[in-house]
PDB file of C-alpha atoms in Angstrom:
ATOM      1  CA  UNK A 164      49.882 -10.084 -74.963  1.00  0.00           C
ATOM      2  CA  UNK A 165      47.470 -11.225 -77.782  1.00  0.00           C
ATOM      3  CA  UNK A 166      48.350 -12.359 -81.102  1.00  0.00           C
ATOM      4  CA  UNK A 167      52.178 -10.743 -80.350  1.00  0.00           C
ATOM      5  CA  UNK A 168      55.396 -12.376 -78.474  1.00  0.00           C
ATOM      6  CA  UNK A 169      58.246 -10.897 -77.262  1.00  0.00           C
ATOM      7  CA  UNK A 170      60.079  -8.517 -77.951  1.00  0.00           C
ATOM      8  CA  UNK A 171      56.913  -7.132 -80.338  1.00  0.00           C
ATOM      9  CA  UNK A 172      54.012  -5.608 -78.036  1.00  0.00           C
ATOM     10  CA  UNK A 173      50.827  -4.434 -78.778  1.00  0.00           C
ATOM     11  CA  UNK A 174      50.542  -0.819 -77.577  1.00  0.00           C
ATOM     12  CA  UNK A 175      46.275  -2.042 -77.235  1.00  0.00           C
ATOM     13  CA  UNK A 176      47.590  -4.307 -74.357  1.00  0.00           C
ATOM     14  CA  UNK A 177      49.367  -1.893 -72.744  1.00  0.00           C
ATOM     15  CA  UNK A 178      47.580  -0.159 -69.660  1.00  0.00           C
ATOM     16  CA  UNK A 179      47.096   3.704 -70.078  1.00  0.00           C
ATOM     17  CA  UNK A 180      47.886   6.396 -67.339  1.00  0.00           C
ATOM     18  CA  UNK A 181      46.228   9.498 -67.323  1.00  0.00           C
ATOM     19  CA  UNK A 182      47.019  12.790 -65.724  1.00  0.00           C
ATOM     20  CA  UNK A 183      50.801  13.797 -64.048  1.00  0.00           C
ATOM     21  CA  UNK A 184      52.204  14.370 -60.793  1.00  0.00           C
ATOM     22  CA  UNK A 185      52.119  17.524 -60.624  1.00  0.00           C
ATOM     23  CA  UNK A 186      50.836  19.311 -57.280  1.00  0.00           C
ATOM     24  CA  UNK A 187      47.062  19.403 -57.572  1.00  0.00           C
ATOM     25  CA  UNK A 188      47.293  23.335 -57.179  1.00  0.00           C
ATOM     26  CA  UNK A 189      48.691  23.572 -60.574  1.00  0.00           C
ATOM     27  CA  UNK A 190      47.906  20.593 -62.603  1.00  0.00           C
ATOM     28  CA  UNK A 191      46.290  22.247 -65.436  1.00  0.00           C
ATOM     29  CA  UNK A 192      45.952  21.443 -68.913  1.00  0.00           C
ATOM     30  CA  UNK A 193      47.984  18.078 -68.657  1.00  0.00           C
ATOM     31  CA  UNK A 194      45.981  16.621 -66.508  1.00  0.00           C
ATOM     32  CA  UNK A 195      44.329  15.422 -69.337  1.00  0.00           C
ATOM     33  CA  UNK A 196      47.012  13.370 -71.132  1.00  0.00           C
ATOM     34  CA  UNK A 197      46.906   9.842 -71.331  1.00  0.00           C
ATOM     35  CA  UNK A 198      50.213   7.646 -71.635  1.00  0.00           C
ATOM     36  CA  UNK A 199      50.815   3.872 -72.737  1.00  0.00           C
ATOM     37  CA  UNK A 200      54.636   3.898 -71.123  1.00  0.00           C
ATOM     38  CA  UNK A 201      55.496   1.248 -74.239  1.00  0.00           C
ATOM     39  CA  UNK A 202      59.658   1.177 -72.809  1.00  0.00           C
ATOM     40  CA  UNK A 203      58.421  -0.191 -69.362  1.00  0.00           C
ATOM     41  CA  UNK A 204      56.152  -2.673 -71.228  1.00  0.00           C
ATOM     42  CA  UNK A 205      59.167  -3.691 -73.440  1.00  0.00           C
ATOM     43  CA  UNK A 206      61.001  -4.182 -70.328  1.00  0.00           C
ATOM     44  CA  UNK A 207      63.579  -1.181 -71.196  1.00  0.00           C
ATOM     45  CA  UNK A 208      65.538   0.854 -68.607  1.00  0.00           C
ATOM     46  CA  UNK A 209      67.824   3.005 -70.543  1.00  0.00           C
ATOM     47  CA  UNK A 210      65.280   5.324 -72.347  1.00  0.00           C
ATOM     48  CA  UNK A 211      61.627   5.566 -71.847  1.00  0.00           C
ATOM     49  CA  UNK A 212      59.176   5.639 -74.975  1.00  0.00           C
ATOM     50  CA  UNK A 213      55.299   6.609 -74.057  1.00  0.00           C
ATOM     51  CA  UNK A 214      52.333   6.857 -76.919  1.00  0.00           C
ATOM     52  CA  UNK A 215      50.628   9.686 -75.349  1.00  0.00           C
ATOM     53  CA  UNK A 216      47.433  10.852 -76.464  1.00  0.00           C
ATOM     54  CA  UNK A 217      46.381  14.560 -75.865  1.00  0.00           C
ATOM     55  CA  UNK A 218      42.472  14.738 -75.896  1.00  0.00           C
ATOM     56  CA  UNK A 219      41.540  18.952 -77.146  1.00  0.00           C
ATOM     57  CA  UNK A 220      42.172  21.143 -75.040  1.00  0.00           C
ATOM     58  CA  UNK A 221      45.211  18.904 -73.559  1.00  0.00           C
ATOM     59  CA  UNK A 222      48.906  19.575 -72.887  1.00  0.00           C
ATOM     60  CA  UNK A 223      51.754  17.214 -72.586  1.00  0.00           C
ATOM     61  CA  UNK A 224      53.153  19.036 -69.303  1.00  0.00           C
ATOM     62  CA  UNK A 225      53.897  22.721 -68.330  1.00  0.00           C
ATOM     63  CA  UNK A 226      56.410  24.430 -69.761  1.00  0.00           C
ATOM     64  CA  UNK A 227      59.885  22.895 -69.154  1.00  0.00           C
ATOM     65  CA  UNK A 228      63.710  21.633 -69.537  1.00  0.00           C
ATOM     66  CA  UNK A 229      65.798  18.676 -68.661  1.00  0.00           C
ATOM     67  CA  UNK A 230      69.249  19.156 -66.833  1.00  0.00           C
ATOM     68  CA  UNK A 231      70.404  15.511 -67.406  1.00  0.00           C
ATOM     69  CA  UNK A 232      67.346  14.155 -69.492  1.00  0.00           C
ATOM     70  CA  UNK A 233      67.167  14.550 -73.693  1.00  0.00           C
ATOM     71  CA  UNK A 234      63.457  14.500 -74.835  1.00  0.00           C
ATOM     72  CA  UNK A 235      62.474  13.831 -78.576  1.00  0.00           C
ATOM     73  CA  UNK A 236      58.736  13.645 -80.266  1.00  0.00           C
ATOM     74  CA  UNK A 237      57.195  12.411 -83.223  1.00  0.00           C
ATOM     75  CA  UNK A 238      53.325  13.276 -84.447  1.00  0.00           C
ATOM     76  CA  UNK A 239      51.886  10.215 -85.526  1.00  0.00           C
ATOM     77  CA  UNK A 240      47.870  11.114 -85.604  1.00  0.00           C
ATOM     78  CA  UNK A 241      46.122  14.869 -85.057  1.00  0.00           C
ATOM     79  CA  UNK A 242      48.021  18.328 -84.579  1.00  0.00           C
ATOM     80  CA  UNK A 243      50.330  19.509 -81.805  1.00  0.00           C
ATOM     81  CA  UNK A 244      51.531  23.087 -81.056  1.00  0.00           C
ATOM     82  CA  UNK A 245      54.806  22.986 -79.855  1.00  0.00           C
ATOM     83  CA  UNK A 246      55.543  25.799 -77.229  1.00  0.00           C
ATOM     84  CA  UNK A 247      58.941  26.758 -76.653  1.00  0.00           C
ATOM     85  CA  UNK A 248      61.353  29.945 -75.758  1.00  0.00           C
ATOM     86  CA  UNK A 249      61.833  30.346 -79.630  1.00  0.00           C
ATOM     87  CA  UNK A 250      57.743  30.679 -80.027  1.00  0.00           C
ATOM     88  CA  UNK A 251      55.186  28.256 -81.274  1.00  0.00           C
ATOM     89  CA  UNK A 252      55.310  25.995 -84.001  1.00  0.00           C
ATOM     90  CA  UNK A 253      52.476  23.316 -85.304  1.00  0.00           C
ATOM     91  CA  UNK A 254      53.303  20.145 -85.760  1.00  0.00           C
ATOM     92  CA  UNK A 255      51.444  17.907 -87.903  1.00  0.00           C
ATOM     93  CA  UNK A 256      51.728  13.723 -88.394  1.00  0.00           C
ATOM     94  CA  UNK A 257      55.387  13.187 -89.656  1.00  0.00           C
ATOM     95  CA  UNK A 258      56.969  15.655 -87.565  1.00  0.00           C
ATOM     96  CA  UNK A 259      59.199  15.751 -85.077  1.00  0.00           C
ATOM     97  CA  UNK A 260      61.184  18.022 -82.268  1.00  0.00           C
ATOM     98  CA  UNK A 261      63.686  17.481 -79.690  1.00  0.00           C
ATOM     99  CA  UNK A 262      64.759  19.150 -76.323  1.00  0.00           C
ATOM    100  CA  UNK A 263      68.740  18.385 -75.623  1.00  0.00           C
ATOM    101  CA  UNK A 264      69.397  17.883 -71.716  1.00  0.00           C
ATOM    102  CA  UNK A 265      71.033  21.432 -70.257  1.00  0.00           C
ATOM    103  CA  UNK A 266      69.549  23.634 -72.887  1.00  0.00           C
ATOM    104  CA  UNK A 267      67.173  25.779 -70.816  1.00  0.00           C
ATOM    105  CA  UNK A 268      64.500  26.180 -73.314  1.00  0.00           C
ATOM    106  CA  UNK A 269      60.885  25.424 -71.442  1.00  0.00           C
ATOM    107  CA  UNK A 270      58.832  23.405 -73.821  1.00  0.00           C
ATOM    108  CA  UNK A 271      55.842  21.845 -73.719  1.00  0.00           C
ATOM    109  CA  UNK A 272      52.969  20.374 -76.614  1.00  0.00           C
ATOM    110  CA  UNK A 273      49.481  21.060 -76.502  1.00  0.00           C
ATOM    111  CA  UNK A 274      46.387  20.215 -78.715  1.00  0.00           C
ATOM    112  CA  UNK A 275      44.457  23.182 -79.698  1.00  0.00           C
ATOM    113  CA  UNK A 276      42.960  21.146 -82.762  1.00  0.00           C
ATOM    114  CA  UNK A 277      39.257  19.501 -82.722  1.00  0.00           C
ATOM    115  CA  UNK A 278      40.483  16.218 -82.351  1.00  0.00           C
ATOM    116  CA  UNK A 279      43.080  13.916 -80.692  1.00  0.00           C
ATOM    117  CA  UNK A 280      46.789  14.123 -81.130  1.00  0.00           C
ATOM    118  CA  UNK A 281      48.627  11.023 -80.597  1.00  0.00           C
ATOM    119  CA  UNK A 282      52.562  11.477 -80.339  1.00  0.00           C
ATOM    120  CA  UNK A 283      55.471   9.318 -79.582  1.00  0.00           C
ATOM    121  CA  UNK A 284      57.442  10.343 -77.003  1.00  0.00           C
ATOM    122  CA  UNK A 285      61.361   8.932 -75.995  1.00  0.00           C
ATOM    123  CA  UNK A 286      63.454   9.933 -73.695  1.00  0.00           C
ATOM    124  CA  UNK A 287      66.907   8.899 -71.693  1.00  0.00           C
ATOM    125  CA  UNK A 288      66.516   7.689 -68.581  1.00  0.00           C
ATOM    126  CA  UNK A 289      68.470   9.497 -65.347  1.00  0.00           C
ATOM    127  CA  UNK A 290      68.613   8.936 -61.556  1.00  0.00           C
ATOM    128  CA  UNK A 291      69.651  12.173 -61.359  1.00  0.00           C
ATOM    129  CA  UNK A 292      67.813  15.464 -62.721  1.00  0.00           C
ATOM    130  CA  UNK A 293      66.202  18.858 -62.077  1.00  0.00           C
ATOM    131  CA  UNK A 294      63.358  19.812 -63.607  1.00  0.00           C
ATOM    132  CA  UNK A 295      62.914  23.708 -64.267  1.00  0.00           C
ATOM    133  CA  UNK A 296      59.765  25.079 -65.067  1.00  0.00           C
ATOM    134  CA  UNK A 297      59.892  28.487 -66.204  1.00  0.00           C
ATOM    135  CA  UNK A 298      56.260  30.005 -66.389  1.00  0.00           C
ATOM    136  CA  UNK A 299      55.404  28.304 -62.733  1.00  0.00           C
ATOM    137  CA  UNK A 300      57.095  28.795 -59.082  1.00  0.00           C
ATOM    138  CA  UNK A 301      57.865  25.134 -59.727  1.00  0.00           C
ATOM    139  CA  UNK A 302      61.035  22.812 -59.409  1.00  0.00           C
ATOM    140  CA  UNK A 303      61.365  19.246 -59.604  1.00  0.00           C
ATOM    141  CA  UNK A 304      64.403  17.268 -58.463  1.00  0.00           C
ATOM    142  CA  UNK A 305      64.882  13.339 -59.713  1.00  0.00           C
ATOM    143  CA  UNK A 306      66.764  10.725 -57.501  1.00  0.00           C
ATOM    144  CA  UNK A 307      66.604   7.462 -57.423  1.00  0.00           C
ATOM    145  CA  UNK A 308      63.141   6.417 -55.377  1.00  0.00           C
ATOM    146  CA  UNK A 309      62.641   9.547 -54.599  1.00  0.00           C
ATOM    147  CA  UNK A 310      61.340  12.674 -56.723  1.00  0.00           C
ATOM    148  CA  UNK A 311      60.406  15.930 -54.957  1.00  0.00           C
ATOM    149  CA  UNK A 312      58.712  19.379 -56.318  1.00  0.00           C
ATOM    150  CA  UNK A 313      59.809  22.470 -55.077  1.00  0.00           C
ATOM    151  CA  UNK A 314      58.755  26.322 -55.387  1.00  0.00           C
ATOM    152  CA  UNK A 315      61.762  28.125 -56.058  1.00  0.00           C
ATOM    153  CA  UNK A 316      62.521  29.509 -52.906  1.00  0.00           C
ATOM    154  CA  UNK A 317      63.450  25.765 -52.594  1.00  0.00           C
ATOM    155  CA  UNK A 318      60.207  24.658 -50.184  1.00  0.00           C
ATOM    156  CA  UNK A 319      58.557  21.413 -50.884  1.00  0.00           C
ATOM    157  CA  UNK A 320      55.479  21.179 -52.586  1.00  0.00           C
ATOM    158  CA  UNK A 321      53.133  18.267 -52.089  1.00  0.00           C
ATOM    159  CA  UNK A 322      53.699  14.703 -51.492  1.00  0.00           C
ATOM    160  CA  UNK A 323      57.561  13.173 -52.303  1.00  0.00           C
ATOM    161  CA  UNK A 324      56.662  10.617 -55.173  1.00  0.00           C
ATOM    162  CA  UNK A 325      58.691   7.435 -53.918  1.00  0.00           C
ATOM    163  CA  UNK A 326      57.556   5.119 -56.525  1.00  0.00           C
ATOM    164  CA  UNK A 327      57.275   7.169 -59.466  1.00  0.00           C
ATOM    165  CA  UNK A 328      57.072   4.849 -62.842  1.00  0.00           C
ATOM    166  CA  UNK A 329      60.237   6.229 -63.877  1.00  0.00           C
ATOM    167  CA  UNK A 330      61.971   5.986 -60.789  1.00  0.00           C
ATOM    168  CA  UNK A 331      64.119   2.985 -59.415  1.00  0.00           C
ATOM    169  CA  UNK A 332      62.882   1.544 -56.421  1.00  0.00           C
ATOM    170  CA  UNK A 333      64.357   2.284 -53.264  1.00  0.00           C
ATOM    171  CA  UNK A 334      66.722  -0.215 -51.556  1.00  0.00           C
ATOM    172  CA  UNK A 335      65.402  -1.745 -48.140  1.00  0.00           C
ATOM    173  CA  UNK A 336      67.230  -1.462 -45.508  1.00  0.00           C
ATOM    174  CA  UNK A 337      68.293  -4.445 -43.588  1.00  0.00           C
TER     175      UNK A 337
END
């Protein structure tokens, strides 16, 4: 991992993921991120940390909340508007905001600057959570190996993710 050893990483040598998971019917705006998932390249597993960057025009995911899963972000580069039940706020390089697992207040960050935003984001890990997304028909529910949207009358939408990143891997049987 160039000039760095372990336990210090470089966040240059760590691959970058863009888009989500989302059904490809609503993907939107997010679609765009991109994500260094620095915890997995740290080798944690008890909280996740990602520097995601959100090109203009970008959002960090659709509007949501955690039951199980406390979320927290910190601007490091550019300008993010934070959407949430209480409004909108702007968030500039300094900043920060968190989302406490069980409060049902969707949130979500998007960049409606000219440039880049780069933001840190950390958050617990669960096997267990569901995902509520108020503006969408759109449900997701976490278990181990296995995560699974629904629409809210509780039918599945697209593919179950089995591997997710964040997701342990399912036992084998036998």
């Amino acid at each position: 991992m160039g000039k760095y050893r372990l336990p210090a990483i470089d966040p240059a040598d760590v691959e970058e993921h863009a888009g989500t998971f989302y059904p490809d019917a609503i993907k939107g705006a997010s679609e765009a991120r991109l994500k260094k998932r620095l915890g997995d390249a740290a080798g944690l597993t008890k909280f996740g940390v990602n520097l995601t960057t959100l090109p203009p025009g970008a959002a960090s995911a659709l509007r949501h909340w955690h039951a199980e899963e406390d979320e927290f972000i910190y601007v490091l580069e550019g300008e993010v508007t934070v959407v949430s039940d209480a409004g909108e706020q702007i968030l500039t390089p300094g900043m920060a905001a968190g989302f406490p697992a069980g409060k049902p207040d969707g949130h979500m960050f998007c960049n409606r600057a000219e440039g880049p935003a780069v933001v840190l984001e950390v958050g617990n890990r669960v096997s267990h959570d569901t995902v509520t997304y108020p503006d969408d028909d759109l449900a997701l529910v976490k278990e181990p190996g296995n995560h699974q949207y629904y629409n809210k009358a509780g039918e599945p939408l697209g593919e179950r993710i089995a591997h997710s990143p964040r997701a342990p891997e399912p036992e084998e049987d036998g």
